[in-house]
C-alpha positions as a LaTeX table, in Angstrom:
\begin{tabular}{lrrr}
\hline
Residue & $x$ (\AA) & $y$ (\AA) & $z$ (\AA) \\
\hline
Leu1 & 88.53 & 121.61 & 72.24 \\
Gly2 & 88.22 & 118.45 & 70.13 \\
Arg3 & 84.95 & 117.40 & 71.74 \\
Lys4 & 83.59 & 120.92 & 71.34 \\
Ser5 & 84.65 & 121.12 & 67.68 \\
Phe6 & 83.59 & 117.56 & 66.78 \\
Pro7 & 80.75 & 116.54 & 69.11 \\
Lys8 & 79.85 & 113.43 & 67.07 \\
Leu9 & 83.34 & 111.93 & 67.44 \\
His10 & 84.30 & 109.70 & 70.35 \\
Leu11 & 87.61 & 111.19 & 71.52 \\
Lys12 & 89.86 & 109.68 & 74.18 \\
Gln13 & 92.92 & 111.04 & 75.92 \\
Gly14 & 95.66 & 108.80 & 77.25 \\
Phe15 & 99.25 & 107.68 & 76.99 \\
Thr16 & 100.89 & 106.22 & 73.89 \\
His17 & 102.49 & 103.40 & 75.89 \\
Ser18 & 99.16 & 102.25 & 77.36 \\
Leu19 & 96.35 & 102.55 & 74.81 \\
Asp20 & 92.83 & 101.99 & 76.14 \\
Phe21 & 91.61 & 99.87 & 73.21 \\
Lys22 & 91.09 & 96.17 & 72.56 \\
Glu23 & 93.58 & 94.18 & 70.50 \\
Gly24 & 93.32 & 94.42 & 66.70 \\
Val25 & 90.47 & 96.94 & 66.54 \\
Phe26 & 91.86 & 99.50 & 64.06 \\
Asp27 & 92.30 & 99.34 & 60.29 \\
Val28 & 94.44 & 102.48 & 60.38 \\
Val29 & 96.55 & 104.15 & 63.09 \\
Ile30 & 97.79 & 107.69 & 62.41 \\
Ile31 & 100.82 & 108.95 & 64.33 \\
Ser32 & 101.54 & 112.51 & 63.31 \\
Phe33 & 104.46 & 114.25 & 65.00 \\
Val34 & 104.07 & 112.22 & 68.19 \\
Phe35 & 107.00 & 109.77 & 68.37 \\
His36 & 109.64 & 112.50 & 68.77 \\
Trp37 & 107.93 & 113.49 & 72.07 \\
Val38 & 107.66 & 110.00 & 73.57 \\
Asp39 & 109.90 & 109.36 & 76.59 \\
Arg40 & 112.78 & 107.12 & 75.51 \\
Asn41 & 111.92 & 104.70 & 78.32 \\
Lys42 & 108.44 & 104.29 & 76.79 \\
Ile43 & 109.20 & 104.24 & 73.05 \\
Leu44 & 109.22 & 100.44 & 72.64 \\
Gln45 & 106.05 & 100.12 & 74.73 \\
Thr46 & 104.46 & 102.72 & 72.46 \\
Val47 & 105.46 & 100.78 & 69.33 \\
Ala48 & 104.11 & 97.57 & 70.90 \\
Glu49 & 100.80 & 99.26 & 71.73 \\
Val50 & 100.38 & 100.60 & 68.19 \\
Asp51 & 101.08 & 97.11 & 66.86 \\
Arg52 & 98.67 & 95.53 & 69.38 \\
Val53 & 95.66 & 97.67 & 68.44 \\
Leu54 & 96.22 & 97.39 & 64.65 \\
Lys55 & 94.55 & 94.59 & 62.65 \\
Asp56 & 96.66 & 92.32 & 60.47 \\
Thr57 & 96.90 & 94.00 & 57.04 \\
Gly58 & 96.11 & 97.33 & 58.75 \\
Leu59 & 97.96 & 100.54 & 57.97 \\
Ile60 & 100.13 & 102.78 & 60.11 \\
Ile61 & 100.60 & 106.33 & 58.87 \\
Ile62 & 103.60 & 108.05 & 60.43 \\
Gln63 & 104.53 & 111.69 & 59.94 \\
Asp64 & 107.61 & 112.76 & 61.83 \\
Phe65 & 111.08 & 114.22 & 61.56 \\
Asp66 & 113.69 & 112.38 & 59.49 \\
Pro67 & 117.05 & 114.12 & 59.88 \\
Gly68 & 118.85 & 111.05 & 58.50 \\
Phe69 & 120.34 & 110.08 & 61.86 \\
Asn70 & 119.14 & 109.70 & 65.45 \\
Cys71 & 119.38 & 113.00 & 67.27 \\
Arg72 & 118.24 & 114.78 & 70.40 \\
Thr73 & 117.26 & 118.40 & 69.75 \\
Pro74 & 116.50 & 121.16 & 72.27 \\
Tyr75 & 112.88 & 122.26 & 71.89 \\
His76 & 113.12 & 125.74 & 70.36 \\
His77 & 109.89 & 127.04 & 71.93 \\
Leu78 & 111.31 & 126.51 & 75.44 \\
Pro79 & 114.97 & 127.56 & 75.10 \\
Asp80 & 115.48 & 128.11 & 78.86 \\
Lys81 & 114.19 & 124.63 & 79.80 \\
Gln82 & 115.77 & 121.19 & 79.48 \\
Val83 & 113.14 & 119.97 & 76.99 \\
Phe84 & 114.26 & 117.82 & 74.07 \\
Thr85 & 112.73 & 116.08 & 71.10 \\
Tyr86 & 114.13 & 112.84 & 69.69 \\
Lys87 & 114.27 & 112.56 & 65.93 \\
Gln88 & 114.84 & 109.31 & 64.08 \\
Lys89 & 113.29 & 107.01 & 61.49 \\
Tyr90 & 110.50 & 105.59 & 63.65 \\
Trp91 & 109.10 & 103.51 & 60.78 \\
Asp92 & 112.35 & 101.50 & 60.85 \\
Ile93 & 111.33 & 100.11 & 64.25 \\
Phe94 & 108.27 & 98.55 & 62.61 \\
Thr95 & 109.95 & 97.37 & 59.39 \\
Ser96 & 112.87 & 95.80 & 61.28 \\
Thr97 & 110.44 & 93.21 & 62.70 \\
Gly98 & 109.76 & 91.89 & 59.20 \\
Met99 & 106.02 & 92.21 & 59.89 \\
Tyr100 & 105.59 & 95.65 & 58.29 \\
Ser101 & 106.25 & 96.88 & 54.78 \\
Ile102 & 106.52 & 100.46 & 53.58 \\
Ile103 & 103.91 & 100.96 & 50.87 \\
Cys104 & 104.60 & 104.64 & 50.22 \\
Gln105 & 106.63 & 107.55 & 51.59 \\
Glu106 & 107.25 & 111.19 & 50.87 \\
Glu107 & 109.87 & 113.63 & 52.16 \\
Phe108 & 108.86 & 117.20 & 53.08 \\
Leu109 & 109.95 & 120.19 & 55.16 \\
His110 & 108.39 & 120.76 & 58.57 \\
His111 & 107.34 & 124.31 & 57.63 \\
Gln112 & 107.17 & 125.83 & 54.15 \\
Asn113 & 109.65 & 128.55 & 55.12 \\
Asp114 & 112.20 & 126.13 & 56.62 \\
Ser115 & 115.61 & 125.87 & 55.09 \\
Phe116 & 116.51 & 122.51 & 53.62 \\
Val117 & 118.65 & 121.22 & 56.50 \\
Asn118 & 118.56 & 117.81 & 58.15 \\
Gln119 & 116.73 & 118.81 & 61.33 \\
Asn120 & 113.83 & 120.27 & 59.31 \\
Leu121 & 113.38 & 117.24 & 57.06 \\
Cys122 & 110.29 & 115.15 & 57.68 \\
Arg123 & 108.79 & 112.05 & 56.18 \\
Phe124 & 105.27 & 110.81 & 55.60 \\
Val125 & 105.32 & 106.99 & 55.63 \\
Val126 & 102.53 & 104.46 & 55.17 \\
Leu127 & 103.25 & 100.99 & 56.53 \\
Gln128 & 101.19 & 97.83 & 56.17 \\
Lys129 & 101.11 & 95.12 & 58.80 \\
Arg130 & 101.54 & 91.69 & 57.21 \\
Ile131 & 102.02 & 89.09 & 59.91 \\
Ala132 & 100.37 & 86.27 & 57.96 \\
Thr133 & 102.59 & 86.72 & 54.90 \\
Ser134 & 105.85 & 87.82 & 56.52 \\
Tyr135 & 107.13 & 84.32 & 57.29 \\
Ile136 & 107.98 & 81.40 & 55.04 \\
Ser137 & 106.51 & 78.14 & 56.31 \\
Ile138 & 109.06 & 75.35 & 56.69 \\
Glu139 & 107.55 & 72.02 & 57.61 \\
\hline
\end{tabular}
């Protein structure tokens, strides 16, 4: 559908934990409502891959759920199946390294008609990668 709708774009399909791109090729990586679907056994590989393909001083834009605590939620569109989403502050994984800084963020509801409860809260976060300036040189 993407290729049909946007024939001039070069679109690739793959896995978040194994990105088919060279190191440091992107100025911006956008991750919109993806992390909560990533298999827990692959989440750190996914974070490492995003970091690997992003240039120093590049930006990561994350939009995902922010219920205020880590939670596993049954997927409401498949109530008879054992399908879960995992909601947490994914940007904290990046900032905890000391190599990323939050440069802006905004809270919002997943859908306009949602009630204001934790599981419907989301966050839009822009992070900047700053490897070169994140460490104090001691010589």
